[in-house]
Amino acid sequence: MSPRRLTPLAGKRALMAGAAIAILWGAQAHAQAPAPAAAAAAPIPPPTRDGLQQGELYMEADEVVREDEIGRTTANGDIEVRYNGRTLRADRLVYEEKTGVIRAFGNVAVVNADGSAEFADEIVLDEDMRAGVAQGFSARLPENVKVAAATAVRRDENIQELNRAIYTPCEICKTDGSPKKPTWSIAAERVVQDKKRRVVTYRNARFRLFGATVMYLPVFWHADPQAGRSSGFLTPKASVSDRRGVSYEQPYYWAISPYSDLIVSPQINSKIAPFLNGQVRKRFYSGDVDIRFGYTHARDFDGQGNEIPGTSTNRSYILGSGAFQIDEKWRWGFTAERASDDLIFDKYEVGKVYISRGPYVADDRRLISQVYAIRQDERSYFSAAAMTIQGLRPVYDPEEERGFGENDRIFPVIGPLVEGHYELPSTVAGGRLRLHTSGVVLSREQSPIIPEEGGRLPGLDSARVTGEVDWRRDFTSAAGLRVSPFVNLRADAYRIQDILRPDLTATYKDELVRGLATVGVDVSYPVFKRTSNATIVLEPVAQVVASPNAKQVVIGRDADDNPIYLNEDSVAFEFDETTLFRPNKFPGYDLYEDGVRLNLAGRAMVLWDDGRRANLLVGRSFRTEENRVFTDRSGLRGKSSDWIVAADAQPMRGLSMFARARLDADNFDIHRLEAGANVYNKYGNGFVRYLNDDFDINGERRENLDLGGEVYVTKNWGVSFYGNRDLHEKAWVIRDLGVFYRDDCLRVDVIYRREDTIIGRLLPSESVSVRLTLATLGGTSNGR
């Protein structure tokens, strides 16, 4: 007989116990069903993915035999039982009513709701499926993990033991279905999976690569791959270099609680003292804190790992941040970034240092500590902050053959820094009106100017308060002509102290109030043409702007009697396509662009139907008079500015390119060029970046080439490369060349690096590092 029955159970039972009980007591279950009124009043549980309600069971078998005298029920042939999202398949199933023991024989498979599956030749379970024994056991777990064992013992819901077991996340079958040796695996005499502690423990573990044993450990453990966050070892880091000798770093992840964790990563070096890295994270109901740190007690050393005479001292760093949501509109946070040595991150190869951890970001090789509060809604924005900066840019003096660091006392302490923006809900004269406010106080301990007789001079202190009104309206004709008039009114108040007199013997203070105004109009007229497979868009753009002569803030005069302007917030300024149509091209408040000027550009864009695209912009700025507030390197000082050219394209799938340049107004010489390309396909991926700048913000010429990528020689083997070359100095900064192996569950990188740049006390060095990534073992802290 082949019964097919859908049966509501009186109580929740395990899968195989439920199958036997449904067969034996199906009639009783129907008899105990609630009355229609009660059933109507009771909530209906949601169905599982197989269509059954919670507590309902479906069973199918070729034959079911019941032996009432001995209390045994046997099902034979193509058995399939579905219960609470779990499916059992077997050739034979026996249920002992008196003991509640269930036995399944022949091609036993249990498929769980999460997609994992367990297989065995024979399984014996108790009535509630909380304990049991399986022979010829194997399982496919989440993350494609495979486990096999001669026997498996399930002691309770949390503990499962495997004897003579093997563990691997690698594929064990070829594409044609034939078996193959996994890339890596762990074989052990005994394996215990503790779901409560979320750890897998091994006894007499042997690590195998391509079937060969490479390591033996009497005891080993790692995080349970079925657990989201578990304590355990992460991927180690190993290298050999001139600076640190043989170096090995072994991170350990500790899941302290559901809301906090800690990574401890000691770095052991053969030539220098050990160094301890760490990271602690904690989540609160309104936010989280993330703090990285490092510490050692040692002497300083040069680029060859030679200790420099002196007393051992504490050397450390901290890179921390926190962000908290006060309510729907308010949030606050902080960053804490400090280092005891300018080169500590280079010497110990600490990565991901100069990244954004808060709303305010410092320049490269500088650390910023800040505290801030921000309020934001649909129409307004307000922020208040305070911050300090530490400089880590080393300077090498070839005459004295020594390096020294930046003087942090010349950096200002910024605080408070206040910004506010508000857009009126209703229009004014048909356009949108925005109100802006800003204020900042800067305090310096020392001046960057060093007098010939030595000593230090007091640093410049300043305070500014700004109020601003901005109005803009858009008109668009039926033909597509867009005209956007705008008006900007601004008032600034300054208080400046410790301004140095020309003879550097005394200081004075000054106060200034100024009013600034700008009126202008943007005009654009895009036209397009459709071809058989593309759309072409041409758009001429013009902007006319007028401002009365602005009162610039002068804090001194140079040797040629030219004014020296206060410029705290527009130092890093580049004239390119992003600033061409700014009414005031200075990004900050201290400097202001005045006069009458005309900004012109032409844009062209081609969009192909197959996804290819190309864009081009050519522009220039004109003014009625020279504006000597702009520096010579800006390209904006004369009546006619330099030419701005910007282009990007994706001519085929897997290839994208970009270029932006500033060309001389008279002879089209390139003053600044930045270009690059990205490529990826089945053979690999790569990138290239090129930068040529006549004068960077430090007044020095820069020409740099940056490139890197990977080439897949075969399906599993490849080479990687990276290089950074200073073309102006004709020297490589960094060169990396690596060989890697990769498959579905392992990646091994062997990388050779040479650093040629002399940075402070660090001489050129060479190193070889090994990076090993195993699926389900280790990984980043965010991954576990």
mmCIF file of C-alpha atoms in Angstrom, residues 372-723:
data_model
loop_
_atom_site.group_PDB
_atom_site.id
_atom_site.type_symbol
_atom_site.label_atom_id
_atom_site.label_comp_id
_atom_site.label_asym_id
_atom_site.label_seq_id
_atom_site.Cartn_x
_atom_site.Cartn_y
_atom_site.Cartn_z
ATOM 1 C CA TYR A 372 31.088 66.172 16.640
ATOM 2 C CA ALA A 373 27.319 66.495 16.828
ATOM 3 C CA ILE A 374 25.067 66.648 13.761
ATOM 4 C CA ARG A 375 21.375 67.393 13.295
ATOM 5 C CA GLN A 376 19.775 66.803 9.915
ATOM 6 C CA ASP A 377 16.274 66.660 8.493
ATOM 7 C CA GLU A 378 14.722 67.230 5.083
ATOM 8 C CA ARG A 379 15.285 71.006 5.091
ATOM 9 C CA SER A 380 18.057 71.759 7.554
ATOM 10 C CA TYR A 381 21.526 70.708 8.600
ATOM 11 C CA PHE A 382 23.524 71.712 11.658
ATOM 12 C CA SER A 383 26.878 70.475 12.937
ATOM 13 C CA ALA A 384 29.280 71.420 15.718
ATOM 14 C CA ALA A 385 32.740 69.915 16.069
ATOM 15 C CA ALA A 386 36.206 70.274 17.543
ATOM 16 C CA MET A 387 39.378 68.556 16.370
ATOM 17 C CA THR A 388 43.162 68.314 16.553
ATOM 18 C CA ILE A 389 45.648 67.014 13.961
ATOM 19 C CA GLN A 390 48.882 65.046 14.243
ATOM 20 C CA GLY A 391 51.321 65.109 11.342
ATOM 21 C CA LEU A 392 53.188 61.939 10.400
ATOM 22 C CA ARG A 393 54.905 63.124 7.239
ATOM 23 C CA PRO A 394 58.614 62.430 7.757
ATOM 24 C CA VAL A 395 61.184 64.788 6.296
ATOM 25 C CA TYR A 396 64.673 63.599 5.379
ATOM 26 C CA ASP A 397 67.591 66.030 5.397
ATOM 27 C CA PRO A 398 70.286 64.649 3.026
ATOM 28 C CA GLU A 399 72.900 67.153 4.246
ATOM 29 C CA GLU A 400 72.573 66.088 7.874
ATOM 30 C CA GLU A 401 71.658 62.510 6.857
ATOM 31 C CA ARG A 402 68.835 62.321 9.319
ATOM 32 C CA GLY A 403 65.085 62.415 9.342
ATOM 33 C CA PHE A 404 62.696 64.402 11.431
ATOM 34 C CA GLY A 405 58.948 64.689 11.739
ATOM 35 C CA GLU A 406 56.416 67.445 11.403
ATOM 36 C CA ASN A 407 55.957 69.924 14.210
ATOM 37 C CA ASP A 408 52.424 69.355 15.498
ATOM 38 C CA ARG A 409 52.480 72.670 17.365
ATOM 39 C CA ILE A 410 52.058 74.565 14.086
ATOM 40 C CA PHE A 411 48.776 72.757 13.373
ATOM 41 C CA PRO A 412 45.738 74.593 14.729
ATOM 42 C CA VAL A 413 43.409 73.298 17.380
ATOM 43 C CA ILE A 414 40.032 73.659 15.670
ATOM 44 C CA GLY A 415 37.058 74.270 17.864
ATOM 45 C CA PRO A 416 34.363 75.016 17.826
ATOM 46 C CA LEU A 417 33.589 74.537 14.125
ATOM 47 C CA VAL A 418 29.896 75.250 13.478
ATOM 48 C CA GLU A 419 27.961 74.912 10.216
ATOM 49 C CA GLY A 420 24.254 75.355 9.555
ATOM 50 C CA HIS A 421 22.031 75.252 6.461
ATOM 51 C CA TYR A 422 18.286 75.787 6.101
ATOM 52 C CA GLU A 423 16.030 75.806 3.029
ATOM 53 C CA LEU A 424 12.725 77.628 3.291
ATOM 54 C CA PRO A 425 9.703 75.390 2.644
ATOM 55 C CA SER A 426 8.038 77.936 0.366
ATOM 56 C CA THR A 427 9.469 79.658 -2.678
ATOM 57 C CA VAL A 428 10.674 83.271 -2.635
ATOM 58 C CA ALA A 429 10.206 85.192 -5.891
ATOM 59 C CA GLY A 430 9.555 81.850 -7.545
ATOM 60 C CA GLY A 431 12.860 80.307 -6.488
ATOM 61 C CA ARG A 432 14.328 78.396 -3.585
ATOM 62 C CA LEU A 433 16.007 80.331 -0.764
ATOM 63 C CA ARG A 434 18.672 78.856 1.492
ATOM 64 C CA LEU A 435 20.238 80.272 4.623
ATOM 65 C CA HIS A 436 23.765 79.328 5.708
ATOM 66 C CA THR A 437 25.829 80.041 8.772
ATOM 67 C CA SER A 438 29.347 79.105 9.720
ATOM 68 C CA GLY A 439 31.824 79.817 12.481
ATOM 69 C CA VAL A 440 35.253 78.555 13.497
ATOM 70 C CA VAL A 441 38.000 79.240 16.029
ATOM 71 C CA LEU A 442 41.614 78.248 15.251
ATOM 72 C CA SER A 443 44.391 78.317 17.862
ATOM 73 C CA ARG A 444 48.073 77.618 17.203
ATOM 74 C CA GLU A 445 50.853 77.171 19.695
ATOM 75 C CA GLN A 446 53.711 78.015 17.321
ATOM 76 C CA SER A 447 54.350 79.688 13.973
ATOM 77 C CA PRO A 448 55.888 77.676 11.106
ATOM 78 C CA ILE A 449 58.358 80.556 10.588
ATOM 79 C CA ILE A 450 61.696 79.965 12.333
ATOM 80 C CA PRO A 451 63.802 83.111 12.867
ATOM 81 C CA GLU A 452 67.472 83.033 11.910
ATOM 82 C CA GLU A 453 68.558 83.513 15.507
ATOM 83 C CA GLY A 454 66.531 80.442 16.496
ATOM 84 C CA GLY A 455 63.682 80.102 18.910
ATOM 85 C CA ARG A 456 59.973 79.861 18.209
ATOM 86 C CA LEU A 457 57.363 82.472 17.371
ATOM 87 C CA PRO A 458 53.727 82.433 18.523
ATOM 88 C CA GLY A 459 51.237 80.893 16.136
ATOM 89 C CA LEU A 460 48.434 82.734 14.377
ATOM 90 C CA ASP A 461 45.008 82.523 16.046
ATOM 91 C CA SER A 462 41.793 83.400 14.238
ATOM 92 C CA ALA A 463 38.052 83.340 14.709
ATOM 93 C CA ARG A 464 35.371 83.780 12.039
ATOM 94 C CA VAL A 465 31.567 84.050 11.965
ATOM 95 C CA THR A 466 29.647 83.966 8.665
ATOM 96 C CA GLY A 467 26.023 84.454 7.622
ATOM 97 C CA GLU A 468 24.874 83.784 4.059
ATOM 98 C CA VAL A 469 21.716 83.923 1.909
ATOM 99 C CA ASP A 470 21.527 82.011 -1.383
ATOM 100 C CA TRP A 471 18.665 82.269 -3.922
ATOM 101 C CA ARG A 472 18.243 80.434 -7.238
ATOM 102 C CA ARG A 473 15.439 79.933 -9.747
ATOM 103 C CA ASP A 474 15.192 77.762 -12.868
ATOM 104 C CA PHE A 475 13.410 78.602 -16.127
ATOM 105 C CA THR A 476 13.070 76.032 -18.910
ATOM 106 C CA SER A 477 11.602 76.891 -22.276
ATOM 107 C CA ALA A 478 9.608 74.559 -24.486
ATOM 108 C CA ALA A 479 12.643 74.264 -26.761
ATOM 109 C CA GLY A 480 14.837 73.044 -23.892
ATOM 110 C CA LEU A 481 16.739 76.270 -23.077
ATOM 111 C CA ARG A 482 17.440 76.423 -19.337
ATOM 112 C CA VAL A 483 18.143 79.745 -17.597
ATOM 113 C CA SER A 484 18.960 79.801 -13.865
ATOM 114 C CA PRO A 485 19.537 83.196 -12.229
ATOM 115 C CA PHE A 486 21.076 83.209 -8.716
ATOM 116 C CA VAL A 487 22.001 85.695 -5.992
ATOM 117 C CA ASN A 488 24.336 85.197 -3.027
ATOM 118 C CA LEU A 489 24.775 87.626 -0.121
ATOM 119 C CA ARG A 490 27.301 87.018 2.643
ATOM 120 C CA ALA A 491 28.706 88.745 5.717
ATOM 121 C CA ASP A 492 31.906 87.768 7.565
ATOM 122 C CA ALA A 493 33.350 88.923 10.868
ATOM 123 C CA TYR A 494 36.994 88.099 11.761
ATOM 124 C CA ARG A 495 39.116 88.412 14.865
ATOM 125 C CA ILE A 496 42.809 87.614 14.316
ATOM 126 C CA GLN A 497 45.541 87.548 16.958
ATOM 127 C CA ASP A 498 49.328 87.056 17.056
ATOM 128 C CA ILE A 499 49.872 88.414 13.555
ATOM 129 C CA LEU A 500 53.649 88.687 13.067
ATOM 130 C CA ARG A 501 55.101 92.041 12.121
ATOM 131 C CA PRO A 502 57.573 92.095 9.197
ATOM 132 C CA ASP A 503 60.605 92.254 11.519
ATOM 133 C CA LEU A 504 59.285 89.222 13.470
ATOM 134 C CA THR A 505 59.939 91.037 16.741
ATOM 135 C CA ALA A 506 56.323 91.647 17.754
ATOM 136 C CA THR A 507 52.753 90.678 17.019
ATOM 137 C CA TYR A 508 49.483 92.531 16.679
ATOM 138 C CA LYS A 509 45.786 91.721 16.362
ATOM 139 C CA ASP A 510 43.112 92.807 13.930
ATOM 140 C CA GLU A 511 39.346 92.721 13.531
ATOM 141 C CA LEU A 512 37.503 92.803 10.236
ATOM 142 C CA VAL A 513 33.889 92.887 9.072
ATOM 143 C CA ARG A 514 33.082 92.544 5.385
ATOM 144 C CA GLY A 515 30.071 92.166 3.111
ATOM 145 C CA LEU A 516 30.183 90.060 -0.047
ATOM 146 C CA ALA A 517 27.723 89.686 -2.887
ATOM 147 C CA THR A 518 27.444 87.663 -6.080
ATOM 148 C CA VAL A 519 24.814 87.750 -8.832
ATOM 149 C CA GLY A 520 24.827 85.584 -11.912
ATOM 150 C CA VAL A 521 22.982 83.344 -14.311
ATOM 151 C CA ASP A 522 23.551 79.839 -15.673
ATOM 152 C CA VAL A 523 22.465 79.135 -19.235
ATOM 153 C CA SER A 524 22.481 75.737 -20.954
ATOM 154 C CA TYR A 525 20.866 74.353 -24.083
ATOM 155 C CA PRO A 526 21.174 70.567 -24.491
ATOM 156 C CA VAL A 527 20.365 69.084 -27.880
ATOM 157 C CA PHE A 528 20.366 65.433 -28.835
ATOM 158 C CA LYS A 529 20.369 63.293 -31.951
ATOM 159 C CA ARG A 530 19.347 59.685 -32.257
ATOM 160 C CA THR A 531 21.323 57.328 -34.518
ATOM 161 C CA SER A 532 20.614 53.712 -35.301
ATOM 162 C CA ASN A 533 22.275 52.408 -32.121
ATOM 163 C CA ALA A 534 23.217 55.433 -29.993
ATOM 164 C CA THR A 535 22.098 58.769 -28.582
ATOM 165 C CA ILE A 536 24.323 61.841 -29.001
ATOM 166 C CA VAL A 537 23.894 64.769 -26.583
ATOM 167 C CA LEU A 538 25.576 68.164 -27.082
ATOM 168 C CA GLU A 539 25.245 70.831 -24.401
ATOM 169 C CA PRO A 540 26.798 74.305 -24.426
ATOM 170 C CA VAL A 541 26.934 75.821 -20.926
ATOM 171 C CA ALA A 542 27.613 79.426 -19.932
ATOM 172 C CA GLN A 543 27.724 81.206 -16.598
ATOM 173 C CA VAL A 544 27.969 84.949 -16.079
ATOM 174 C CA VAL A 545 28.918 86.078 -12.569
ATOM 175 C CA ALA A 546 29.528 89.529 -11.086
ATOM 176 C CA SER A 547 30.791 90.471 -7.612
ATOM 177 C CA PRO A 548 31.946 93.831 -6.247
ATOM 178 C CA ASN A 549 35.534 94.088 -5.096
ATOM 179 C CA ALA A 550 35.928 91.899 -2.028
ATOM 180 C CA LYS A 551 37.823 92.932 1.069
ATOM 181 C CA GLN A 552 40.394 90.181 1.431
ATOM 182 C CA VAL A 553 41.876 89.376 4.836
ATOM 183 C CA VAL A 554 45.539 90.469 4.746
ATOM 184 C CA ILE A 555 47.896 89.245 7.481
ATOM 185 C CA GLY A 556 51.218 90.545 6.135
ATOM 186 C CA ARG A 557 53.356 91.258 3.073
ATOM 187 C CA ASP A 558 56.106 89.243 1.407
ATOM 188 C CA ALA A 559 59.583 90.363 0.358
ATOM 189 C CA ASP A 560 58.185 91.860 -2.860
ATOM 190 C CA ASP A 561 55.580 93.803 -0.899
ATOM 191 C CA ASN A 562 52.755 91.578 -2.165
ATOM 192 C CA PRO A 563 49.936 90.978 0.308
ATOM 193 C CA ILE A 564 49.782 87.701 2.229
ATOM 194 C CA TYR A 565 46.177 86.610 2.561
ATOM 195 C CA LEU A 566 44.643 84.600 5.370
ATOM 196 C CA ASN A 567 43.932 81.205 3.855
ATOM 197 C CA GLU A 568 42.989 78.501 6.330
ATOM 198 C CA ASP A 569 40.428 76.595 4.264
ATOM 199 C CA SER A 570 41.323 76.876 0.549
ATOM 200 C CA VAL A 571 44.894 75.563 0.480
ATOM 201 C CA ALA A 572 44.090 72.316 -1.331
ATOM 202 C CA PHE A 573 42.362 73.961 -4.296
ATOM 203 C CA GLU A 574 42.363 72.632 -7.870
ATOM 204 C CA PHE A 575 40.822 74.285 -10.917
ATOM 205 C CA ASP A 576 39.093 71.477 -12.829
ATOM 206 C CA GLU A 577 35.701 70.483 -14.221
ATOM 207 C CA THR A 578 34.230 70.267 -10.721
ATOM 208 C CA THR A 579 35.024 73.910 -9.875
ATOM 209 C CA LEU A 580 34.628 75.516 -13.311
ATOM 210 C CA PHE A 581 31.036 76.607 -12.647
ATOM 211 C CA ARG A 582 31.355 77.494 -8.986
ATOM 212 C CA PRO A 583 30.355 81.177 -8.578
ATOM 213 C CA ASN A 584 33.132 81.436 -5.975
ATOM 214 C CA LYS A 585 35.825 78.999 -6.985
ATOM 215 C CA PHE A 586 37.493 79.048 -3.590
ATOM 216 C CA PRO A 587 36.071 76.117 -1.593
ATOM 217 C CA GLY A 588 36.461 77.840 1.784
ATOM 218 C CA TYR A 589 35.467 81.174 3.346
ATOM 219 C CA ASP A 590 38.722 83.113 3.838
ATOM 220 C CA LEU A 591 39.367 83.895 0.158
ATOM 221 C CA TYR A 592 36.636 85.230 -2.129
ATOM 222 C CA GLU A 593 36.503 85.524 -5.917
ATOM 223 C CA ASP A 594 35.353 88.957 -7.076
ATOM 224 C CA GLY A 595 35.005 90.843 -10.361
ATOM 225 C CA VAL A 596 33.035 90.045 -13.502
ATOM 226 C CA ARG A 597 33.716 86.655 -15.069
ATOM 227 C CA LEU A 598 32.345 84.378 -17.741
ATOM 228 C CA ASN A 599 32.619 80.607 -17.432
ATOM 229 C CA LEU A 600 32.112 78.634 -20.645
ATOM 230 C CA ALA A 601 32.093 74.940 -21.470
ATOM 231 C CA GLY A 602 30.883 72.514 -24.061
ATOM 232 C CA ARG A 603 29.736 69.028 -23.143
ATOM 233 C CA ALA A 604 29.331 66.048 -25.454
ATOM 234 C CA MET A 605 28.019 62.627 -24.565
ATOM 235 C CA VAL A 606 27.427 59.464 -26.591
ATOM 236 C CA LEU A 607 25.331 56.643 -25.119
ATOM 237 C CA TRP A 608 25.244 53.380 -27.085
ATOM 238 C CA ASP A 609 22.341 50.979 -26.673
ATOM 239 C CA ASP A 610 24.684 48.130 -25.674
ATOM 240 C CA GLY A 611 25.942 50.039 -22.604
ATOM 241 C CA ARG A 612 29.028 51.730 -24.039
ATOM 242 C CA ARG A 613 29.422 55.434 -23.332
ATOM 243 C CA ALA A 614 31.757 58.409 -23.789
ATOM 244 C CA ASN A 615 31.799 61.915 -22.270
ATOM 245 C CA LEU A 616 33.858 65.017 -23.050
ATOM 246 C CA LEU A 617 33.970 68.474 -21.478
ATOM 247 C CA VAL A 618 36.070 71.449 -22.604
ATOM 248 C CA GLY A 619 35.835 74.699 -20.662
ATOM 249 C CA ARG A 620 37.475 77.956 -19.750
ATOM 250 C CA SER A 621 36.949 81.006 -17.564
ATOM 251 C CA PHE A 622 37.290 84.680 -18.548
ATOM 252 C CA ARG A 623 37.327 87.815 -16.404
ATOM 253 C CA THR A 624 37.497 91.543 -17.020
ATOM 254 C CA GLU A 625 40.553 92.045 -14.770
ATOM 255 C CA GLU A 626 43.330 89.962 -13.319
ATOM 256 C CA ASN A 627 42.686 88.481 -9.910
ATOM 257 C CA ARG A 628 45.950 88.174 -8.013
ATOM 258 C CA VAL A 629 44.288 86.491 -5.068
ATOM 259 C CA PHE A 630 44.641 83.280 -7.080
ATOM 260 C CA THR A 631 48.103 81.730 -7.049
ATOM 261 C CA ASP A 632 50.181 81.249 -10.197
ATOM 262 C CA ARG A 633 49.681 77.476 -10.060
ATOM 263 C CA SER A 634 45.872 77.795 -10.038
ATOM 264 C CA GLY A 635 45.551 78.759 -13.718
ATOM 265 C CA LEU A 636 42.970 81.434 -12.822
ATOM 266 C CA ARG A 637 45.074 84.506 -12.168
ATOM 267 C CA GLY A 638 44.936 86.108 -15.617
ATOM 268 C CA LYS A 639 42.023 87.476 -17.617
ATOM 269 C CA SER A 640 41.816 84.176 -19.494
ATOM 270 C CA SER A 641 42.140 81.022 -17.489
ATOM 271 C CA ASP A 642 43.813 77.790 -18.445
ATOM 272 C CA TRP A 643 41.820 75.294 -20.481
ATOM 273 C CA ILE A 644 39.941 72.553 -18.640
ATOM 274 C CA VAL A 645 39.485 69.219 -20.417
ATOM 275 C CA ALA A 646 37.797 66.172 -18.902
ATOM 276 C CA ALA A 647 36.813 62.910 -20.561
ATOM 277 C CA ASP A 648 35.733 59.425 -19.589
ATOM 278 C CA ALA A 649 34.665 56.444 -21.655
ATOM 279 C CA GLN A 650 33.663 52.822 -21.510
ATOM 280 C CA PRO A 651 34.397 51.656 -25.075
ATOM 281 C CA MET A 652 33.790 47.981 -24.324
ATOM 282 C CA ARG A 653 32.677 45.776 -21.496
ATOM 283 C CA GLY A 654 35.406 45.399 -18.910
ATOM 284 C CA LEU A 655 37.301 48.554 -19.890
ATOM 285 C CA SER A 656 36.816 52.080 -18.542
ATOM 286 C CA MET A 657 39.080 55.123 -18.950
ATOM 287 C CA PHE A 658 39.218 58.692 -17.693
ATOM 288 C CA ALA A 659 41.385 61.771 -18.097
ATOM 289 C CA ARG A 660 41.302 65.340 -16.828
ATOM 290 C CA ALA A 661 43.799 68.041 -17.682
ATOM 291 C CA ARG A 662 44.541 71.728 -17.276
ATOM 292 C CA LEU A 663 46.242 73.229 -20.344
ATOM 293 C CA ASP A 664 48.105 76.502 -20.577
ATOM 294 C CA ALA A 665 45.977 79.406 -21.823
ATOM 295 C CA ASP A 666 48.521 80.440 -24.481
ATOM 296 C CA ASN A 667 50.510 77.437 -25.708
ATOM 297 C CA PHE A 668 48.413 74.501 -24.469
ATOM 298 C CA ASP A 669 51.239 73.097 -22.378
ATOM 299 C CA ILE A 670 49.995 70.595 -19.831
ATOM 300 C CA HIS A 671 50.128 72.041 -16.311
ATOM 301 C CA ARG A 672 48.226 69.204 -14.697
ATOM 302 C CA LEU A 673 47.144 65.837 -16.061
ATOM 303 C CA GLU A 674 45.444 62.953 -14.327
ATOM 304 C CA ALA A 675 44.521 59.866 -16.321
ATOM 305 C CA GLY A 676 43.742 56.239 -15.684
ATOM 306 C CA ALA A 677 42.113 53.059 -16.881
ATOM 307 C CA ASN A 678 40.518 49.969 -15.363
ATOM 308 C CA VAL A 679 40.232 46.615 -17.094
ATOM 309 C CA TYR A 680 38.769 43.284 -16.115
ATOM 310 C CA ASN A 681 37.945 40.087 -18.015
ATOM 311 C CA LYS A 682 38.299 36.336 -17.651
ATOM 312 C CA TYR A 683 42.080 36.639 -17.980
ATOM 313 C CA GLY A 684 42.519 39.031 -15.055
ATOM 314 C CA ASN A 685 42.058 42.614 -13.927
ATOM 315 C CA GLY A 686 44.204 45.706 -13.573
ATOM 316 C CA PHE A 687 44.416 49.453 -13.265
ATOM 317 C CA VAL A 688 46.807 52.265 -14.151
ATOM 318 C CA ARG A 689 46.922 55.863 -12.857
ATOM 319 C CA TYR A 690 49.131 58.711 -14.047
ATOM 320 C CA LEU A 691 49.536 62.149 -12.458
ATOM 321 C CA ASN A 692 51.616 65.069 -13.720
ATOM 322 C CA ASP A 693 51.438 68.358 -11.809
ATOM 323 C CA ASP A 694 53.771 71.315 -12.386
ATOM 324 C CA PHE A 695 53.202 72.592 -8.857
ATOM 325 C CA ASP A 696 51.323 70.715 -6.181
ATOM 326 C CA ILE A 697 49.924 72.420 -3.077
ATOM 327 C CA ASN A 698 53.416 72.299 -1.550
ATOM 328 C CA GLY A 699 54.917 74.110 -4.551
ATOM 329 C CA GLU A 700 56.746 71.030 -5.831
ATOM 330 C CA ARG A 701 56.498 69.259 -9.158
ATOM 331 C CA ARG A 702 54.911 65.818 -9.100
ATOM 332 C CA GLU A 703 54.879 63.081 -11.705
ATOM 333 C CA ASN A 704 53.686 59.718 -10.543
ATOM 334 C CA LEU A 705 52.673 56.394 -12.052
ATOM 335 C CA ASP A 706 50.562 53.878 -10.129
ATOM 336 C CA LEU A 707 49.609 50.499 -11.589
ATOM 337 C CA GLY A 708 48.611 47.038 -10.459
ATOM 338 C CA GLY A 709 46.540 44.006 -11.242
ATOM 339 C CA GLU A 710 46.290 40.239 -11.563
ATOM 340 C CA VAL A 711 46.768 37.931 -14.561
ATOM 341 C CA TYR A 712 45.240 34.451 -14.495
ATOM 342 C CA VAL A 713 47.754 32.165 -16.211
ATOM 343 C CA THR A 714 45.587 29.093 -15.713
ATOM 344 C CA LYS A 715 42.275 28.445 -13.985
ATOM 345 C CA ASN A 716 43.998 28.254 -10.601
ATOM 346 C CA TRP A 717 47.392 29.943 -11.001
ATOM 347 C CA GLY A 718 48.164 33.590 -11.581
ATOM 348 C CA VAL A 719 50.569 36.449 -11.017
ATOM 349 C CA SER A 720 49.896 39.774 -9.288
ATOM 350 C CA PHE A 721 51.809 43.016 -9.540
ATOM 351 C CA TYR A 722 51.781 46.530 -8.135
ATOM 352 C CA GLY A 723 54.082 49.465 -8.672
#
